[in-house]
Amino acid sequence: MTNGASFAREGEDLALLTGSTAGDMLRGAVGTDAVLRSWQVHSVHHRPGAGVTVGYTVTVDRQSAAGTWQRQEEYLCASTARLAHASSPHLTHLRSGDTRVAIWTYPEDPELPGLPTACSPARMAQLLGHPVSIELMSYRPTRRAVVRVTDIDGSASYGKVLRPPQAQSLAKRHMMLERAGVAAPSLLLNVPSGIVLVAGAEGEPLANAISRGMGSRAAQILGALSAVLDSLPTDALTLTKRPAWAERATHYAHAAATALPEQARRCRAIALEVSHLLAASDPGPLVPVHGDFYEANIYVDVASSAVTGLIDIDSLGPGHRVDDWACLLGHMSVLPHLAPRSYPHVASDLPTWRNLCERMVDPVSLCARTAGVVLSLVAGAKRVDGTAWKHDAEGRLATAEAWLTRARIWASGRIPVQ
């Protein structure tokens, strides 16, 4: 199947899994000893070229062994993705036309064997040797989950649940940073089933500082960010190189166009120009990179303008420094669309960081790659809870275009308005 046909099929799959007929599939999945009373789409996960997964909150009446009926809330997932463990006993397989759908009840994710343990206070207490409480922080079906593990004294650690090979890779990265003395949470536990438990990061998320406004500290904080990137160990160059966000612009254009079909032409045009400018600009040398370097994954002590922690280091490895900066600027530039009241100072702080970054790396490459990062964030604006989201998504699309305009100005030999 060609990419175009595959992408069109995924649009149909998305409509299938989020439309009214999804209820029929869910009724077939809850079993003969249960009655589906209600269901609602909770989350949509679309990975271009790799399928669609939808999470549902459902109300079910189940019959017990004693013959009594009990009403309970459950979380079900339905996926068209190709699963490595499609024969899992926890799966129900259904077909709608030519589309095969696998359905499971959380936490029995077929690709995340560690999830039932990570979500169970009793099982985690047994692993750690003391009582704990568990809070699910995030869940991306078949890909990953994050839980907060709180001890009786109130201290917290964080468990990331991944496919076992990815979990081992993440544990390796944490140990690598710890040996190099890089500010990152220490590894506490590495469970073969795919649970990596790490300590909490010191300081506060950089997002908080951006929300309050950095003012005169903006340049100093960026200097600290540059220093922590410079401190990444050269051993990271031996790790697997992963594509940067901008290098997958075509995929993200498809996801954006699926969310905003009326803007499909703009999405494709952005991806095309990003790819053109990437080929025509200098990304700089291959160096160790974080790979997902933005405000939620960076912890700081604002008083000292110091970086106190890097989290979500799954993408640590060889890459180009320009992509870490593009990730930072791209995410920062969509914050006013995401939550304008929470980020009133971005308009004044972002130009400071942008101008400094343009001096450190090729500005054409930086602006084009930042546009690619922003494009990757367009589909994420879509909401399924009834909250208005199109203004946010279209704002992100316009922001990607603005970054491309700046890249074109630099490419023409002119200097953009600062």
Coordinates of C-alpha atoms in Angstrom, one line a residue, residues 214 218-219 222 325-326 328-330 332-333 346-363 366-367 370 402-403 406-407 410 415-418:
M214 CA 12.0 35.5 32.3
A218 CA 16.1 35.0 29.6
A219 CA 19.7 35.2 28.1
L222 CA 19.4 30.0 27.7
W325 CA 17.1 24.4 19.8
A326 CA 14.3 24.0 17.2
L328 CA 12.7 24.3 22.4
L329 CA 11.7 27.3 20.2
G330 CA 8.9 25.4 18.4
M332 CA 7.6 27.7 23.2
S333 CA 6.1 29.4 20.2
V346 CA 6.2 34.5 25.4
A347 CA 5.9 37.4 23.0
S348 CA 8.7 39.2 24.8
D349 CA 10.9 36.3 25.8
L350 CA 10.8 34.2 22.7
P351 CA 12.6 36.8 20.4
T352 CA 15.5 36.8 22.9
W353 CA 16.0 33.1 22.7
R354 CA 15.4 33.0 19.0
N355 CA 18.0 35.7 18.2
L356 CA 20.6 34.0 20.4
C357 CA 20.0 30.6 18.9
E358 CA 20.3 32.1 15.4
R359 CA 23.8 33.1 16.3
M360 CA 24.8 29.7 17.5
V361 CA 23.6 27.6 14.6
D362 CA 22.7 28.1 10.9
P363 CA 19.6 30.4 11.1
L366 CA 17.0 26.6 12.7
C367 CA 13.9 28.3 11.5
T370 CA 11.4 24.9 14.1
A402 CA 5.8 32.3 10.2
W403 CA 8.9 30.3 11.0
R406 CA 11.8 33.8 8.6
A407 CA 13.8 30.9 7.1
W410 CA 17.7 34.3 6.0
I415 CA 18.5 39.8 8.0
P416 CA 14.9 39.4 9.4
V417 CA 13.4 42.1 11.6
Q418 CA 14.6 41.4 15.1

